mmCIF file of C-alpha atoms in Angstrom:
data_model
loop_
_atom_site.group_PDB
_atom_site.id
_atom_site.type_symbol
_atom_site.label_atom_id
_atom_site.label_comp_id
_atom_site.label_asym_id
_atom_site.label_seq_id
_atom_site.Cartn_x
_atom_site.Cartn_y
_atom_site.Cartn_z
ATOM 1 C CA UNK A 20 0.184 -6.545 -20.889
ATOM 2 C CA UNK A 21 -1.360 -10.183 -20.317
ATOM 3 C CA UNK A 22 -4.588 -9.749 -18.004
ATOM 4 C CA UNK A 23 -2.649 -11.241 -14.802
ATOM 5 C CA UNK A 24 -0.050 -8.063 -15.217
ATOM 6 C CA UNK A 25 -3.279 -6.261 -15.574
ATOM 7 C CA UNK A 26 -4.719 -8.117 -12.819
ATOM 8 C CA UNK A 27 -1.830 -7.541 -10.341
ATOM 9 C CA UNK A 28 -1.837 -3.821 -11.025
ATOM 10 C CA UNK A 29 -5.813 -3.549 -10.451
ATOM 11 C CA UNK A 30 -5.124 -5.546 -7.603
ATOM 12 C CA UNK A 31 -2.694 -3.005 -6.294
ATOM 13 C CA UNK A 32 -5.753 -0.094 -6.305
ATOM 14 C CA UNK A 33 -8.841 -2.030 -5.547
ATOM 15 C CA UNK A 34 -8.215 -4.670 -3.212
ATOM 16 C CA UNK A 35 -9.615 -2.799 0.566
ATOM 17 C CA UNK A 36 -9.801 -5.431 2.993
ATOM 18 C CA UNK A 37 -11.050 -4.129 6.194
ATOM 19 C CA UNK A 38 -13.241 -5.267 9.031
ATOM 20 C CA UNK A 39 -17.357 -5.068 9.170
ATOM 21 C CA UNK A 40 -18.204 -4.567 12.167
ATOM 22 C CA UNK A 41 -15.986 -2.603 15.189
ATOM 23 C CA UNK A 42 -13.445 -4.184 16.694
ATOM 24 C CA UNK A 43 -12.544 -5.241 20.368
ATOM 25 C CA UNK A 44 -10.375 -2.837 22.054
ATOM 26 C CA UNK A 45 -7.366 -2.177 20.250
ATOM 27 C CA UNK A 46 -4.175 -4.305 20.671
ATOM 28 C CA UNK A 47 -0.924 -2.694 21.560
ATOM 29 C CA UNK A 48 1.455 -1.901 18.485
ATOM 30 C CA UNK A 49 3.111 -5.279 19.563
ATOM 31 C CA UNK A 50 0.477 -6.869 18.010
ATOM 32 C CA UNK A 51 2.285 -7.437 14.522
ATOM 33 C CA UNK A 52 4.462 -9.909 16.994
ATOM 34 C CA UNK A 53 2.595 -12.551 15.354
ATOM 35 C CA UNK A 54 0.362 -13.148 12.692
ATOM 36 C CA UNK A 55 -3.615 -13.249 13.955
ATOM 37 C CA UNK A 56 -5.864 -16.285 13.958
ATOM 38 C CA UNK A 57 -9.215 -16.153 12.190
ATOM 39 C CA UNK A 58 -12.044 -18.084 12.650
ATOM 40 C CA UNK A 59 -14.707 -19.267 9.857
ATOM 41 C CA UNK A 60 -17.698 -16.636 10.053
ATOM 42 C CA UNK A 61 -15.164 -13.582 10.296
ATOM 43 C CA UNK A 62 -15.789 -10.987 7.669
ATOM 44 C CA UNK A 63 -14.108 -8.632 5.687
ATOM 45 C CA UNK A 64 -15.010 -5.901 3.314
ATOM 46 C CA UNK A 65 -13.603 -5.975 0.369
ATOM 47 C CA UNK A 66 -14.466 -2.985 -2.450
ATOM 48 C CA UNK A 67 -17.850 -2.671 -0.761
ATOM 49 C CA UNK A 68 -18.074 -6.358 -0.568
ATOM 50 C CA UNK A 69 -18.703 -8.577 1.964
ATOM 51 C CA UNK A 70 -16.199 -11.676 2.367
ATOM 52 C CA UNK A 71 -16.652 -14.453 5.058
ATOM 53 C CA UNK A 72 -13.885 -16.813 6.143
ATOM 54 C CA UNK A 73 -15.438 -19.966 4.543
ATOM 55 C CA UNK A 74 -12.987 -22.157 5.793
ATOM 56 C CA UNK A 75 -9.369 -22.405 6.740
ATOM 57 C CA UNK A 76 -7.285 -25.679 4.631
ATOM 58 C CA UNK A 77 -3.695 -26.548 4.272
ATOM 59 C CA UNK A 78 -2.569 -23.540 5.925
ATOM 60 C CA UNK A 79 -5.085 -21.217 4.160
ATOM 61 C CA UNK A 80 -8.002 -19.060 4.886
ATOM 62 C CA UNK A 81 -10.278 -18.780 2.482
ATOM 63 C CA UNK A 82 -11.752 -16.029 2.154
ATOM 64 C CA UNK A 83 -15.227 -15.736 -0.391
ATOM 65 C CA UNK A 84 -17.764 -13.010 -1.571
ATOM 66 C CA UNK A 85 -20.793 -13.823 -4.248
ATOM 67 C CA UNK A 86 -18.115 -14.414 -7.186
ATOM 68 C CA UNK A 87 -14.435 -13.896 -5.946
ATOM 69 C CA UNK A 88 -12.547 -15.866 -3.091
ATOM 70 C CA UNK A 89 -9.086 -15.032 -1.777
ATOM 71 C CA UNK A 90 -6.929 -16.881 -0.171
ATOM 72 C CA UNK A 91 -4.355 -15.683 2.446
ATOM 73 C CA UNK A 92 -1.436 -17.752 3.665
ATOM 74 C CA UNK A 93 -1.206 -17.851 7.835
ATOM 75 C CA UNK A 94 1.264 -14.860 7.615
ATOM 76 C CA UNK A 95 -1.219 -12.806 5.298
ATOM 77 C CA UNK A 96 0.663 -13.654 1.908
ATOM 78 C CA UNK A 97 -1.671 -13.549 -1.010
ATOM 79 C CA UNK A 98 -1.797 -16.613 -2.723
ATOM 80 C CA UNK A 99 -4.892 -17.457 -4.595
ATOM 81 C CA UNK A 100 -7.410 -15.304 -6.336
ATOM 82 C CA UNK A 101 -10.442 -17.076 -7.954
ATOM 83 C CA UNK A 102 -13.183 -15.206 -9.559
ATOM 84 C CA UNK A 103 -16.410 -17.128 -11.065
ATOM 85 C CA UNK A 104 -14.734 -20.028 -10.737
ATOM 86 C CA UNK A 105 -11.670 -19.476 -12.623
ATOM 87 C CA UNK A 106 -8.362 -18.795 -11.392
ATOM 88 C CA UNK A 107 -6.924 -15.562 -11.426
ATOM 89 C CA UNK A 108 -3.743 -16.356 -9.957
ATOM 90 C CA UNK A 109 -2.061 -18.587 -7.482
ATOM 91 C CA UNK A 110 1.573 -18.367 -6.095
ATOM 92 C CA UNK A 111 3.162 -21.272 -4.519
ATOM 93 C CA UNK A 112 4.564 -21.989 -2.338
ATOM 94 C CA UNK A 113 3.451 -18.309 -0.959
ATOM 95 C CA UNK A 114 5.072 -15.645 -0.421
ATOM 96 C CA UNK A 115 4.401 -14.459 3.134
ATOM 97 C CA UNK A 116 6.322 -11.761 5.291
ATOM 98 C CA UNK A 117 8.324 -12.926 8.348
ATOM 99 C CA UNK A 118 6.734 -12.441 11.541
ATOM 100 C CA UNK A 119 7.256 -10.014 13.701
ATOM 101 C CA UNK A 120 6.505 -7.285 11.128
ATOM 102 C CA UNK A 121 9.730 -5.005 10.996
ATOM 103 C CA UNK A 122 10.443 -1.982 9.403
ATOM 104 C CA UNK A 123 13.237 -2.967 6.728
ATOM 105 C CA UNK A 124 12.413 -6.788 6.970
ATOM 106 C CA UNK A 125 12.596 -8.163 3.998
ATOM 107 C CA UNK A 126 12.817 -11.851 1.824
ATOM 108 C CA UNK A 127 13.281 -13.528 -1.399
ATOM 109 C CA UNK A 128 11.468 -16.445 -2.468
ATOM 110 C CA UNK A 129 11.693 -18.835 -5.289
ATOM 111 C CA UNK A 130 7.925 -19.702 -6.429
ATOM 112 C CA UNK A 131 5.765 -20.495 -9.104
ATOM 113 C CA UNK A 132 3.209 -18.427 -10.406
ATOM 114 C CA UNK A 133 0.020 -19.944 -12.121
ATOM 115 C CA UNK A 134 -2.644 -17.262 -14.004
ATOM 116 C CA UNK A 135 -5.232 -18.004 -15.975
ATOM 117 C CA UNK A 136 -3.144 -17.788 -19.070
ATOM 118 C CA UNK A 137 -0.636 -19.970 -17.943
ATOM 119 C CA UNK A 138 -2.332 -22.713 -15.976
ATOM 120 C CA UNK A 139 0.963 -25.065 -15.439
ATOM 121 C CA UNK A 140 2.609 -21.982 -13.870
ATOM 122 C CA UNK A 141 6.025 -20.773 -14.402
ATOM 123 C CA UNK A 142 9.155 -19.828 -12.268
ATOM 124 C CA UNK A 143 9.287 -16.338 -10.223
ATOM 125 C CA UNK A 144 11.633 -15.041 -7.705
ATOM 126 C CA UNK A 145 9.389 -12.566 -5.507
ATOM 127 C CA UNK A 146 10.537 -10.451 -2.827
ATOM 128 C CA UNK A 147 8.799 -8.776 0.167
ATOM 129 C CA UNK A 148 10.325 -5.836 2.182
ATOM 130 C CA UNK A 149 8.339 -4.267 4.767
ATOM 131 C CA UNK A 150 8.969 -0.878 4.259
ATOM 132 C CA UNK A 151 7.149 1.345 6.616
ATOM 133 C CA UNK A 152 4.648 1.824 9.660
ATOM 134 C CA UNK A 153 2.347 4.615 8.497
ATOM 135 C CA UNK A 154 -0.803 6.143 8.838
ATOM 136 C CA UNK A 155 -2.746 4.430 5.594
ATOM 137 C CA UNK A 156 -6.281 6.374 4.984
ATOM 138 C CA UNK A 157 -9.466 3.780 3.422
ATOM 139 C CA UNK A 158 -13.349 4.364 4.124
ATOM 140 C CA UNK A 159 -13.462 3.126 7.316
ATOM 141 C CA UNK A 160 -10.449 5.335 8.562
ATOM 142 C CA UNK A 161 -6.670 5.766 9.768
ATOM 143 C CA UNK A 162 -4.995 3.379 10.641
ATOM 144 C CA UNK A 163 -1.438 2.622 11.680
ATOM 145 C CA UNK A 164 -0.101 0.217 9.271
ATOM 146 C CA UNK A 165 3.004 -1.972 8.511
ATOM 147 C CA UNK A 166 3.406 -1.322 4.320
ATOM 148 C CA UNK A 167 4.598 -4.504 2.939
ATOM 149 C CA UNK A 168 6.162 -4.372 -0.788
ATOM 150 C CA UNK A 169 5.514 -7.592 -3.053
ATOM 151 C CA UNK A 170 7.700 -7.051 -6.198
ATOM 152 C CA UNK A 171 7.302 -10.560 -8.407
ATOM 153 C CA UNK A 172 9.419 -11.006 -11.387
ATOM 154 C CA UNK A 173 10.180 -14.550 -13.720
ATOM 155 C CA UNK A 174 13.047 -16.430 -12.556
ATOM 156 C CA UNK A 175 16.669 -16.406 -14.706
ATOM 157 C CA UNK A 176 17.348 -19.363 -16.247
ATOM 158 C CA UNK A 177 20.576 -20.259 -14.148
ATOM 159 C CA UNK A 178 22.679 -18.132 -11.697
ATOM 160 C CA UNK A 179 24.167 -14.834 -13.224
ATOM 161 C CA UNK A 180 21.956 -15.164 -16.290
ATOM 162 C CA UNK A 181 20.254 -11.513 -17.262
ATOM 163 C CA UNK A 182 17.759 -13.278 -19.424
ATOM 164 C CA UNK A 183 14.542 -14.767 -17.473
ATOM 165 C CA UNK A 184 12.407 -17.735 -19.014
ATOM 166 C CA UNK A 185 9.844 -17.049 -20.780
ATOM 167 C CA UNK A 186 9.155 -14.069 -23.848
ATOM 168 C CA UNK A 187 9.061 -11.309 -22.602
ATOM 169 C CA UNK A 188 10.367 -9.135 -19.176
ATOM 170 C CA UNK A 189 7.335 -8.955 -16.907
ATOM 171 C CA UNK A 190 7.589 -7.654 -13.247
ATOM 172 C CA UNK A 191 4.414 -7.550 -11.008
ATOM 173 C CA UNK A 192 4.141 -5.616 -8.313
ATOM 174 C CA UNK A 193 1.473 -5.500 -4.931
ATOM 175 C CA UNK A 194 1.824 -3.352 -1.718
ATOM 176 C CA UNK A 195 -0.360 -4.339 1.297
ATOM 177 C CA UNK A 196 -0.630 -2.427 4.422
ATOM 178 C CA UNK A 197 -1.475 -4.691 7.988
ATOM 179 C CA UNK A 198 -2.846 -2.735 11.059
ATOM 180 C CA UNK A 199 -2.218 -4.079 14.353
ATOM 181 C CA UNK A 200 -5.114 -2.425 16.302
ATOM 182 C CA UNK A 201 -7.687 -4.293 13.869
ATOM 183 C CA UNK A 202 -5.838 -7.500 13.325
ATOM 184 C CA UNK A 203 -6.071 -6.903 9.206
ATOM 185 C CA UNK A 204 -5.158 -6.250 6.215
ATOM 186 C CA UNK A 205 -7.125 -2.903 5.480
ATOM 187 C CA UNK A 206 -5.326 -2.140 1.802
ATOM 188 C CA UNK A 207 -4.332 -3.365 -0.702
#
């Protein structure tokens, strides 16, 4: 397993993005209408971490802590993971739920993934379903949450082809669950 497989599974246990301090008044569940709006200064907490919205750039908000920054497209796609100062991984153009958030929703994109073993990236076809509203349990509670499905997987060579570029057959995989009431991604 390359470390960015390895990567995208840890990712899949440890990432906990949730809010640090309480929030407003809760939103109705119509909330996941559209995607929220952050501000520079916000923070999340991520594994015990702190992250503040450093800034937000070409569509992006990035998001840093002491040695990791994450970047979320406007719709809450992953799409850049940095850590000391060396990429992780980066998928673009992102791969981002439609909004509203709707049970059984789902997409396909054609993308290119870049890790820090392959730096020049390579073709991937990811899709996204959202595939439930749930209660999802983390340290700072229940919440109701929309449980988006990320499956990424390299691209075929040409239409029909069962052999995908590259050695090897590598799938990745990432589920993230967004709660309305707090405006975030609180799992991951």
């Amino acid at each position: 397993m390359t470390r960015a497989a390895a990567w995208f599974s840890g990712l899949a246990v440890s990432l906990l993005l949730v809010p640090a301090c309480p929030s407003p008044a809760a939103p109705a569940r119509d909330a996941a209408s559209t995607p929220p709006t952050y501000r520079p200064g916000d923070r999340w907490i991520l594994d015990g971490e702190p992250y503040d919205l450093r800034r937000v750039e070409d569509g992006r908000y990035v998001f840093g802590a002491a040695e990791r920054q994450i970047e979320l497209g406007e719709r809450l796609g992953i799409v850049k993971v940095v850590r000391r100062g060396v990429l992780e991984w980066e998928i673009y153009p992102p791969v981002e739920p439609t909004w509203p958030l709707k049970t059984g929703r789902w997409g396909v994109v054609s993308t290119i993934l870049r890790t820090r073993e392959a730096p020049s990236g390579f073709p991937v076809e990811a899709t996204w379903q959202v595939k439930a509203y749930e209660d999802v349990k983390v340290p700072a509670g229940v919440f109701k949450a929309y449980r988006v499905d990320y499956t990424i997987e390299p691209a075929r060579e040409r239409v029909g082809s069962t052999r995908p570029r590259g050695a090897g057959q590598q799938s990745w995989s990432l589920t993230t669950w967004y709660a309305p009431d707090v405006q975030r991604l609180v799992k991951a």
